[in-house]
Short mmCIF file of C-alpha atoms and ligand atoms in Angstrom, two decimals:
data_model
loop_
_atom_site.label_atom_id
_atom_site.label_comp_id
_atom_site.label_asym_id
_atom_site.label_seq_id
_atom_site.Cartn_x
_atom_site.Cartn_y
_atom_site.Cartn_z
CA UNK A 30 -198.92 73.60 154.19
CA UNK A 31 -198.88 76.20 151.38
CA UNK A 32 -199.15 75.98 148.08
CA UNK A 33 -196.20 76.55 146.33
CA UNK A 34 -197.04 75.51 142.20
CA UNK A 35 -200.02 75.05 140.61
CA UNK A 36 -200.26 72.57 136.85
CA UNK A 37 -202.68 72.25 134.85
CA UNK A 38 -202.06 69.13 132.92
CA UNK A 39 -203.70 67.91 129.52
CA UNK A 40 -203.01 64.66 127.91
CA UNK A 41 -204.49 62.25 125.64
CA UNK A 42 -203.49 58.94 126.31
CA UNK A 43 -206.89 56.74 124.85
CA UNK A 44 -209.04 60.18 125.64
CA UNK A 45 -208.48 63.97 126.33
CA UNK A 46 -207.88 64.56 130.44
CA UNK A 47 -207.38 67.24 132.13
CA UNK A 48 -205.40 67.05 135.82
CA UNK A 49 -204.55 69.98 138.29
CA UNK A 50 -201.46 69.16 140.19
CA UNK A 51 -200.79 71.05 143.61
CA UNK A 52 -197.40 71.00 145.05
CA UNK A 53 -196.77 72.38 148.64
CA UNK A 54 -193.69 74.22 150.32
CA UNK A 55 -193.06 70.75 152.41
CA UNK A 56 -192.95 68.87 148.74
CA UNK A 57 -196.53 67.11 148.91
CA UNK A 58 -198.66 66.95 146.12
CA UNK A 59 -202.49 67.02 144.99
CA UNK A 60 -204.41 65.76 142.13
CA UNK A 61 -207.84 66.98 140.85
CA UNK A 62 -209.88 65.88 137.49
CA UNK A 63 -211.01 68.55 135.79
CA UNK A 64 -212.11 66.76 132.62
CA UNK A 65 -214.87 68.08 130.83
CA UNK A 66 -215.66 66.32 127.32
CA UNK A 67 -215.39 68.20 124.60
CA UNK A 68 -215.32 71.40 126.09
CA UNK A 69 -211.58 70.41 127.64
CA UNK A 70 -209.77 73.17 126.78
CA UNK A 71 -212.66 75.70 128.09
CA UNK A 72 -211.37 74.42 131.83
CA UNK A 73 -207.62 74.53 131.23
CA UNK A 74 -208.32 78.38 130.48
CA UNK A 75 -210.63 79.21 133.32
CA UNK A 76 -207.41 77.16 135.37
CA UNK A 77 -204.55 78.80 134.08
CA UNK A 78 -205.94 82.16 133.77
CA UNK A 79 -207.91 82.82 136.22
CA UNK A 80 -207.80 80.08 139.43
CA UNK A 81 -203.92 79.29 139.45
CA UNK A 82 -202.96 82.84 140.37
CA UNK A 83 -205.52 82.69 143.46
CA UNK A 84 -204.03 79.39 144.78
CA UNK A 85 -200.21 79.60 145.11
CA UNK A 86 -199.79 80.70 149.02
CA UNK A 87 -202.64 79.51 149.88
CA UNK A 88 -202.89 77.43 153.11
CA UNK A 89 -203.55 74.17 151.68
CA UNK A 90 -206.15 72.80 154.77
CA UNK A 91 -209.01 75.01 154.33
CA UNK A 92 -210.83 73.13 151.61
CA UNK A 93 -214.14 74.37 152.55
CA UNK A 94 -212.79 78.28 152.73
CA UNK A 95 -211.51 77.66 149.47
CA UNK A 96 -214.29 75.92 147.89
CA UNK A 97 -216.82 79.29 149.07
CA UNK A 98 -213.82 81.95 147.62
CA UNK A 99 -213.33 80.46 144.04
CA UNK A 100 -217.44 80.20 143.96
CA UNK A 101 -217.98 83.82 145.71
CA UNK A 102 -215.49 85.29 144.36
CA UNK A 103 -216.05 84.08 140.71
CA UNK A 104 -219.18 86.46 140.97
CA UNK A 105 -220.62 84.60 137.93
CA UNK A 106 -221.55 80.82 139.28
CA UNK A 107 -222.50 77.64 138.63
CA UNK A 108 -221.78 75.95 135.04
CA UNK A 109 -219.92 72.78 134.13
CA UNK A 110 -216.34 74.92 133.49
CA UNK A 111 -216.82 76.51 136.95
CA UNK A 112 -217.72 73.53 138.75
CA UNK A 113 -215.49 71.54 136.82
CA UNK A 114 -212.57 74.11 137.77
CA UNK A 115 -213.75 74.46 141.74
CA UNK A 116 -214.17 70.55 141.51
CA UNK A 117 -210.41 69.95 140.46
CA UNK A 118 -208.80 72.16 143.54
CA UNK A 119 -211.21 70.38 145.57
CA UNK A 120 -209.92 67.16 144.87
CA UNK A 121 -206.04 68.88 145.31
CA UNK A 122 -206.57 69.60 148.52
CA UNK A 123 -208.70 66.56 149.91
CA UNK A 124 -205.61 64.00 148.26
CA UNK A 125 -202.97 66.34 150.23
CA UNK A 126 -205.09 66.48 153.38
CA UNK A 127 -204.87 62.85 153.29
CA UNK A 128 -201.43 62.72 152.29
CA UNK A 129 -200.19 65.28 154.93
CA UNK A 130 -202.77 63.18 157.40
CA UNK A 131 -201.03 59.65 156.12
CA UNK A 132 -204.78 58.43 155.71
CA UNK A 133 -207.43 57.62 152.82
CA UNK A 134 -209.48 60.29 152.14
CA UNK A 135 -212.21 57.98 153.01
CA UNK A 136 -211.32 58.18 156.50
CA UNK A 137 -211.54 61.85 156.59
CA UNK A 138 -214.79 61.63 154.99
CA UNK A 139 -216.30 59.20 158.37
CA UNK A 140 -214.32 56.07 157.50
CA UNK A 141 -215.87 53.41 155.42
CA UNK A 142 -219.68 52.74 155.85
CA UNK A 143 -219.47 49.60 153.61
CA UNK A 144 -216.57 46.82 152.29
CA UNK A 145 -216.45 47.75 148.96
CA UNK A 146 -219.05 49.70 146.19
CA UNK A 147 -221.27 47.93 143.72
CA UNK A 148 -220.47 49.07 140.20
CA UNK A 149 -221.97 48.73 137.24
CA UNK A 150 -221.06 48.27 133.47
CA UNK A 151 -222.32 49.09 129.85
CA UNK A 152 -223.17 45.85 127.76
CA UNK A 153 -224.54 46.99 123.98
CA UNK A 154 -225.26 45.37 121.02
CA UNK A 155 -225.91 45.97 117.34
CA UNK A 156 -227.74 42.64 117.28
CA UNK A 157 -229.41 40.30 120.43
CA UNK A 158 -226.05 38.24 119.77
CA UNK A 159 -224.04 41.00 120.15
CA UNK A 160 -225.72 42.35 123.19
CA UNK A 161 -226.03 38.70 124.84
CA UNK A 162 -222.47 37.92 124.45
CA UNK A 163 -221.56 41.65 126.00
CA UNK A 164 -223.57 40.81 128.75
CA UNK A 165 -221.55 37.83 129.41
CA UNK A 166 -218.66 39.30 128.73
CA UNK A 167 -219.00 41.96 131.57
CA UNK A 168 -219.99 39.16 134.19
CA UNK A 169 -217.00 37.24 133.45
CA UNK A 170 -215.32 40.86 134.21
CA UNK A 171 -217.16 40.35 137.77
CA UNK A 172 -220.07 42.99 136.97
CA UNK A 173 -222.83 42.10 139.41
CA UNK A 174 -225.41 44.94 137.62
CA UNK A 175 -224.91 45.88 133.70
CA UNK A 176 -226.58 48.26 131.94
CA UNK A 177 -228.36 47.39 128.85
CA UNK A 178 -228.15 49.83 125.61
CA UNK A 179 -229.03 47.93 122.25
CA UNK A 180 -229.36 49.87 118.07
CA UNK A 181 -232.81 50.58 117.09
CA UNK A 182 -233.49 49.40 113.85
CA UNK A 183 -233.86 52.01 111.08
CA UNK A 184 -231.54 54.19 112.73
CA UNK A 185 -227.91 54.32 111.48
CA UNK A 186 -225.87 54.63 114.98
CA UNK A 187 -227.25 55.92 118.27
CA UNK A 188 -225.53 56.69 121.95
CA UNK A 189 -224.20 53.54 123.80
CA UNK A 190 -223.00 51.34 121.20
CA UNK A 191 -219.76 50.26 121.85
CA UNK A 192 -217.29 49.58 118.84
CA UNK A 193 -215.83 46.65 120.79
CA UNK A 194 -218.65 45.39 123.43
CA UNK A 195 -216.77 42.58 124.80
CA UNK A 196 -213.56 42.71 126.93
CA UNK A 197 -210.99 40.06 125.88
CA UNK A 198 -209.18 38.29 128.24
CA UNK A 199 -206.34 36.92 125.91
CA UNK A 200 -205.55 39.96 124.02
CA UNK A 201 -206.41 42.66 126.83
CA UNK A 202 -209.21 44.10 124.42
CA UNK A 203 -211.68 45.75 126.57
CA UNK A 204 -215.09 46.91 125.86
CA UNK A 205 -214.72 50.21 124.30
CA UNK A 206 -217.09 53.32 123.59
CA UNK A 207 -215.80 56.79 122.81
CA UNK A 208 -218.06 59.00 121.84
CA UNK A 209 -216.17 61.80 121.78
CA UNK A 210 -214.31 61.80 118.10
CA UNK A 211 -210.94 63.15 117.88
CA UNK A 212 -209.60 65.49 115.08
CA UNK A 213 -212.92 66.70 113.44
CA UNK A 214 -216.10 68.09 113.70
CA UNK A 215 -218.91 66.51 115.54
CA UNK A 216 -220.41 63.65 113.99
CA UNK A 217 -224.56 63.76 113.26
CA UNK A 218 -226.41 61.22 114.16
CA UNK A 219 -230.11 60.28 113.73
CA UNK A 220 -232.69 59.90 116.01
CA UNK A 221 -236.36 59.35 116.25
CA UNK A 222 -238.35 58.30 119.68
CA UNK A 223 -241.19 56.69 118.17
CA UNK A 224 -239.33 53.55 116.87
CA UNK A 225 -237.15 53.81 120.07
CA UNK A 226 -239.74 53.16 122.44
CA UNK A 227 -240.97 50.22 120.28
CA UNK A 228 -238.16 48.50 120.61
CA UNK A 229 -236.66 48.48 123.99
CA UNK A 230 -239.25 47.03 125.55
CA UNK A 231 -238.55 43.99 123.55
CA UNK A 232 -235.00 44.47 124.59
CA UNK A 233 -235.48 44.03 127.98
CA UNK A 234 -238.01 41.33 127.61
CA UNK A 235 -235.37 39.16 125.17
CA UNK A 236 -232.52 39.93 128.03
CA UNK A 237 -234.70 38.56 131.36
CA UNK A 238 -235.77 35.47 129.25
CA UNK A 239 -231.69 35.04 128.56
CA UNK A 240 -230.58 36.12 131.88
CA UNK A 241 -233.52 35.96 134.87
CA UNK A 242 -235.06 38.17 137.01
CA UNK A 243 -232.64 38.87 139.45
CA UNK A 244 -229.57 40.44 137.65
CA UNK A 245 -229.55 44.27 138.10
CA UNK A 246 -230.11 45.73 134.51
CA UNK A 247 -229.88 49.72 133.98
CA UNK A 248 -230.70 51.95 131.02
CA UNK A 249 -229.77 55.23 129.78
CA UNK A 250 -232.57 57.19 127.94
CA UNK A 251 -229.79 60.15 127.60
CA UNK A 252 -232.21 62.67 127.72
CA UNK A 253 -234.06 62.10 124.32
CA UNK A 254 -237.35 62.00 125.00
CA UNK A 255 -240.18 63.81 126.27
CA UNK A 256 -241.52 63.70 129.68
CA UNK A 257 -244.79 61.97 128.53
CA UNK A 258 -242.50 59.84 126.19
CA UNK A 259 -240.45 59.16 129.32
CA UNK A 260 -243.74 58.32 131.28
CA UNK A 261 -243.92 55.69 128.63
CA UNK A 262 -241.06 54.33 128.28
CA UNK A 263 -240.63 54.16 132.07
CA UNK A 264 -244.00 52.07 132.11
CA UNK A 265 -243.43 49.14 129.47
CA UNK A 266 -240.27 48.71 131.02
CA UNK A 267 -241.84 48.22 134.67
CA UNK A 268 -242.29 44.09 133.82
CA UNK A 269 -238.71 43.69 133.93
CA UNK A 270 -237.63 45.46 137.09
CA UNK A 271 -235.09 47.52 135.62
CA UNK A 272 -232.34 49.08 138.86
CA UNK A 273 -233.14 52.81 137.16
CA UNK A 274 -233.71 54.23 134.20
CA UNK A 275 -231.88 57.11 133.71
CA UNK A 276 -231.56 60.84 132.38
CA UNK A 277 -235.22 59.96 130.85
CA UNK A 278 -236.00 63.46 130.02
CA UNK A 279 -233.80 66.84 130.14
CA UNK A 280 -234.11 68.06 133.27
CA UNK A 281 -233.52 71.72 133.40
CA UNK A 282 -237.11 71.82 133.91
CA UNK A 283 -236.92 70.03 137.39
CA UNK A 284 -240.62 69.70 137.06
CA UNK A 285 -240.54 67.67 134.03
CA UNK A 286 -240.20 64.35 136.04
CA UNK A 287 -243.46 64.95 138.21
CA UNK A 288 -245.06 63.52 134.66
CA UNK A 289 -242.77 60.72 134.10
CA UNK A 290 -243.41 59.57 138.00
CA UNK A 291 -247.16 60.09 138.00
CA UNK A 292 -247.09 57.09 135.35
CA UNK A 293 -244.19 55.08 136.05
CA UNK A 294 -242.74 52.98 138.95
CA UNK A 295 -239.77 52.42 137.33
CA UNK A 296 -236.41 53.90 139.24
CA UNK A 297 -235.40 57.01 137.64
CA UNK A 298 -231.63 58.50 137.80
CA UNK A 299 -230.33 61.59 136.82
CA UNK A 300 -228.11 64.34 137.02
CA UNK A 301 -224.66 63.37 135.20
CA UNK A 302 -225.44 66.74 133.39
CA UNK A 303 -226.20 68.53 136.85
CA UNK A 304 -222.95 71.11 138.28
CA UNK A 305 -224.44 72.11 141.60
CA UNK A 306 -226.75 71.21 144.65
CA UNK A 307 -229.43 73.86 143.10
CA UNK A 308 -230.22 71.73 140.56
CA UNK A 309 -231.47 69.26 142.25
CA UNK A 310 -233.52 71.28 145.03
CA UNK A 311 -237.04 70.36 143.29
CA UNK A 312 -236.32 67.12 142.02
CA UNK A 313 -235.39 65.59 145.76
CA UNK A 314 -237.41 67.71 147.55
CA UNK A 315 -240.72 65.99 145.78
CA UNK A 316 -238.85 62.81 145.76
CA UNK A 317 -239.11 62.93 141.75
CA UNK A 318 -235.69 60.93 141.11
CA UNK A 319 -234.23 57.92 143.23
CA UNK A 320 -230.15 58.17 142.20
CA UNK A 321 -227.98 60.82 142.44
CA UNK A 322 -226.14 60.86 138.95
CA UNK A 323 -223.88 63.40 139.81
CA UNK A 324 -219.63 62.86 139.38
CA UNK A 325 -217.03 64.58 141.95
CA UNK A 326 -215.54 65.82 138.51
CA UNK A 327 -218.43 67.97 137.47
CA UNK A 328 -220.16 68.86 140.85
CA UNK A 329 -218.10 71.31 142.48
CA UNK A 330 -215.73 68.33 144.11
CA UNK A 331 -215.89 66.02 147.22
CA UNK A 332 -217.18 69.12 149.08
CA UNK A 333 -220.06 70.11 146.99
CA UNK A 334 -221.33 66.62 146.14
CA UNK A 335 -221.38 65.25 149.31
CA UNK A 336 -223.95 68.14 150.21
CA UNK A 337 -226.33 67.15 147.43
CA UNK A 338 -225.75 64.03 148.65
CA UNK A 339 -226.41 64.77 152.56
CA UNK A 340 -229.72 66.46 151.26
CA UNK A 341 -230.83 63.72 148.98
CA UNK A 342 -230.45 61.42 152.13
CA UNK A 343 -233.12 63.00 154.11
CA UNK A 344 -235.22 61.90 151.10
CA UNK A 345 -233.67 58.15 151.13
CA UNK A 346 -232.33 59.24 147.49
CA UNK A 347 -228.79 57.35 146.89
CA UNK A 348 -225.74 57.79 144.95
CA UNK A 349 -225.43 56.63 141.15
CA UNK A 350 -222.52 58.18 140.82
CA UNK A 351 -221.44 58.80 136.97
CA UNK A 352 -218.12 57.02 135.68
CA UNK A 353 -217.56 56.40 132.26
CA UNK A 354 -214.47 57.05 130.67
CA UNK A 355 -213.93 60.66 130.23
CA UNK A 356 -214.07 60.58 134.17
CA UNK A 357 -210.13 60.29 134.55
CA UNK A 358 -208.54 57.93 137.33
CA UNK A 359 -208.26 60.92 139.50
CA UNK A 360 -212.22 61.29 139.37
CA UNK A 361 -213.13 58.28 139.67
CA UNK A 362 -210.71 57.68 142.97
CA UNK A 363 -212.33 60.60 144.41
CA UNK A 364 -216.48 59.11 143.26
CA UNK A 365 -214.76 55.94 145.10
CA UNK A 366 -213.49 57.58 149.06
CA UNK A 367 -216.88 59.38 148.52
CA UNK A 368 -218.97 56.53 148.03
CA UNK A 369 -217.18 54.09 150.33
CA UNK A 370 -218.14 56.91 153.04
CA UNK A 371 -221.93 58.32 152.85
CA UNK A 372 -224.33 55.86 154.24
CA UNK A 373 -226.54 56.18 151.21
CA UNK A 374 -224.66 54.71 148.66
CA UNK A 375 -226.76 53.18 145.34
CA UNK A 376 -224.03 52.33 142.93
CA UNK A 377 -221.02 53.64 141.06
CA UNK A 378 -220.67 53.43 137.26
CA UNK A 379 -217.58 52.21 136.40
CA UNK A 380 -216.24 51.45 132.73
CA UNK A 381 -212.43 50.46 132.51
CA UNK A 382 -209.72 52.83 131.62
CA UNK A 383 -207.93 51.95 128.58
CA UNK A 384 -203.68 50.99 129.22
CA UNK A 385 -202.21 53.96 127.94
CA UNK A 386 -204.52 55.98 130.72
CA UNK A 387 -203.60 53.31 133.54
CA UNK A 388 -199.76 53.56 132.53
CA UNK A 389 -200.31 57.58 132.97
CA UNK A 390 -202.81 57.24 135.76
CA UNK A 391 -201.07 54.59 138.36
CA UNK A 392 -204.26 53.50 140.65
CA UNK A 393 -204.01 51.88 143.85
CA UNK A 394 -208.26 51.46 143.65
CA UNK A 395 -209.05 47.81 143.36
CA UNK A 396 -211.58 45.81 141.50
CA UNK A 397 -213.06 42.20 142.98
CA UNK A 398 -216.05 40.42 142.74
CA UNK A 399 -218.18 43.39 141.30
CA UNK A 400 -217.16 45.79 144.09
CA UNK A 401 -214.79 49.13 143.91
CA UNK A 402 -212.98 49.99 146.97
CA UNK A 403 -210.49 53.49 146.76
CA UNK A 404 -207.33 51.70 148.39
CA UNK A 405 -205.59 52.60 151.48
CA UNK A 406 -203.19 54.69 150.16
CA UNK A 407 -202.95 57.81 151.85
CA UNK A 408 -204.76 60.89 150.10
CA UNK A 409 -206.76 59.62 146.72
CA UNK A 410 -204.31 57.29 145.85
CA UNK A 411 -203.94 57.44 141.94
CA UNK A 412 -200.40 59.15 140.84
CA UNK A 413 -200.19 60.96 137.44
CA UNK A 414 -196.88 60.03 135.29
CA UNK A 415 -196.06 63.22 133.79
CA UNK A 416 -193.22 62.01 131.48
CA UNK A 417 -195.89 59.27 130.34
CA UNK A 418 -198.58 61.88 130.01
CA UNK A 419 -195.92 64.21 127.88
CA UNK A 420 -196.06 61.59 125.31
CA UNK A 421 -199.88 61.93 124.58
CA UNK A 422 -201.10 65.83 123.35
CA UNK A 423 -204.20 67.38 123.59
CA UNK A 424 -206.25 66.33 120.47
CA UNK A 425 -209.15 68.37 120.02
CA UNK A 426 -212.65 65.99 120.12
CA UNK A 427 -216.19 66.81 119.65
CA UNK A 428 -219.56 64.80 121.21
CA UNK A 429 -221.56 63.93 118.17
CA UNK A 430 -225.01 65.45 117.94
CA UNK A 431 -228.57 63.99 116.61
CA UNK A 432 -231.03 65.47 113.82
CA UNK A 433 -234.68 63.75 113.78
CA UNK A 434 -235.89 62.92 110.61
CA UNK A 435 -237.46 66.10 109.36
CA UNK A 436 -233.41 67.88 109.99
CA UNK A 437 -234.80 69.67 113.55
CA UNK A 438 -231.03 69.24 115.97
CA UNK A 439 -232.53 66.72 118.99
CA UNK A 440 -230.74 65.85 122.18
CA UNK A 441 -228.08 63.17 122.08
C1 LIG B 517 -223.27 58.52 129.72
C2 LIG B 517 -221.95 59.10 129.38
O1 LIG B 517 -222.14 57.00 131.08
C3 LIG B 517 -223.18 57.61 130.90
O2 LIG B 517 -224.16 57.48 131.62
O3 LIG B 517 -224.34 59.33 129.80
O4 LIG B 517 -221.28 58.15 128.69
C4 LIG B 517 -221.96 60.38 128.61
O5 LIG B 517 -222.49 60.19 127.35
C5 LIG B 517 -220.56 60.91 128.50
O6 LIG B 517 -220.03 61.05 129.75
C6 LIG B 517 -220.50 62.24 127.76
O7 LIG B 517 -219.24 62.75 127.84
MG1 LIG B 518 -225.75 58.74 131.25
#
């Protein structure tokens, strides 16, 4: 089964993706995301210029000699374009493996270790209202565990407020944040942690009186604050049992969390921003996280993250596998046979695609009763409609950024 073409796809249905398309001499073909926000176009190059060459010929069943010569033979490793890049073929070859096996990747991976995958979803608010009636709004949708981001007053827009938090059922609305701004340059936000940590506490507190103890609430701290600020954060929000709270401090210093865990109980997650198995070696190794945030899209593919995975097992550390929306169909199919397969499975994060992506992305992954499950269509299952995507181009689109108070640039 070689490979006989090699695409690298970009369109822009409701978001910039990016999609590498094998084709084989017997007429089979592979998908891989390779969708990196904001920073698209960086991947399309490294594709085009410098891994499509090395593929065409190549026997399309040895995923795991391929994986080790684009890394090796890179010579310069690691990186969220590399991994990204490595992490699309990956994908290629595991959907045409299953295709050419006439089985779900998920069997391939050990079969299914569970009937479907908890997900989770974002409620926000601008107001308690708001934020109430997005909770709602996401368990009507079947969400079983939400994840709870709410503005901080005094601050003019922050991450994780949605511009429409509720889905509507009528009109086919769904909840919608999009950070990523098309057509522009990024947009500056503000930020300060003091009146942050004030607040969420009483976030949390207002949501378990409204909703009870038991429903499975998650926050994202998106790396903004400090580890002792973490340690603090992490603490107040121990009376209301929070599932994790996640990327609470940037992590390139692995060490960094041994602060926030000598203080907190609280469930920490991280590593949406991680590429690669090394950066993780610390933080598992002292048991310093509990969730593997890592996505298929950004960690080297199903090979490479079900490695960090293996290794986080030995430490009873589970998946949290990252899904928002610039994590196209493809992706998220692969986070899906992945998680339906490893034995230590936490949750997936899953916010909806919007209709233009689902008419370019046909899915055959289902959604019921708050669980995921990848399908049994052979290979991934998701099918990319190239005339469809031809009607959507590439629109450049920037992350915004934050400034504290005093104009120093802070982490967003
Ligand atoms: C976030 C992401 O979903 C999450 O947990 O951290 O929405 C993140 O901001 C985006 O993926 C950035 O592209
Ligand atoms: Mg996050």
């Amino acid at each position: 089964m070689r490979i006989e073409r090699a695409e690298v796809i970009v369109t822009s249905p409701d978001r910039n993706f990016v999609t590498l398309k094998l084709t084989t001499d017997d007429g089979l073909t592979g998908l891989g995301d390779a969708t990196l926000n904001g920073r698209e176009q960086a991947v399309v190059a490294y594709l085009a210029e410098h891994v499509v060459p090395l593929l065409l010929g190549r026997d399309a069943h040895r995923i795991e000699d391929t994986w080790q010569f684009l890394y090796r033979s890179a010579y310069w490793r690691r990186g969220p374009v590399t991994m990204a890049a490595i992490a699309s073929v990956d994908m290629a070859l595991w959907d045409l493996k299953g295709k050419a096996a006439g089985l779900p990747v998920y069997q391939l991976l050990g079969g299914a270790s569970r009937t479907g995958l908890l997900a989770y979803g974002h409620a926000s608010g601008r107001d308690e209202q708001e934020l109430f009636d997005s909770v709602r709004s996401h368990q009507e949708q079947g969400y079983r565990a939400i994840r709870i981001q709410a503005a901080v007053p005094g601050l003019k827009s922050i991450y994780g407020i949605a511009s429409n938090a509720t889905y509507d059922g009528n009109t086919g609305v769904r909840y919608d944040h999009e950070p990523a701004q098309r057509g522009g340059l990024p947009n500056e936000e503000d930020w300060d942690t003091r009146s942050y940590l004030r607040h969420i506490p009483t976030v949390f507190e207002a949501v378990r009186n409204e909703f009870g103890p038991e429903l499975p609430l998650l926050h994202d701290g998106h790396h903004r604050m400090t580890p002792i600020q973490a340690a603090q954060l992490g603490k107040s929000l121990e009376p209301y049992g929070l599932f994790w709270l996640e990327d609470c401090t940037p992590a390139e210093n692995q060490e960094a969390l041994r602060l926030v865990r000598q203080h907190t109980t609280t469930p920490l997650a991280i590593g949406e921003i991680f590429n690669t198995v090394w950066d993780y070696q610390q933080i598992v190794r002292e048991q310093l996280v509990d969730y593997v945030r890592s996505a298929v899209t950004h960690t080297g593919g199903i090979t490479h993250l079900k490695k960090v995975l293996d290794y986080a097992s030995q430490y009873q550390i589970k998946s949290g596998m990252h899904g928002p929306t610039d994590i196209s169909p493809v992706g998220m199919a692969a986070a899906m046979h992945l998680g339906l397969a490893i034995h230590n499975f936490g949750i997936q994060e899953y916010m909806r695609h919007g209709e233009k992506t689902d008419a370019v992305f046909q899915q055959s992954y289902t959604w019921q009763n708050g669980l995921l499950h990848p399908g049994d269509q052979p290979g991934l299952g998701v099918e990319l409609d190239t005339d469809e995507a031809g009607k959507y181009p590439y629109v450049r689109a920037y992350l915004p950024y934050n400034r504290l108070a005093d104009g120093t640039v802070h982490d967003w």
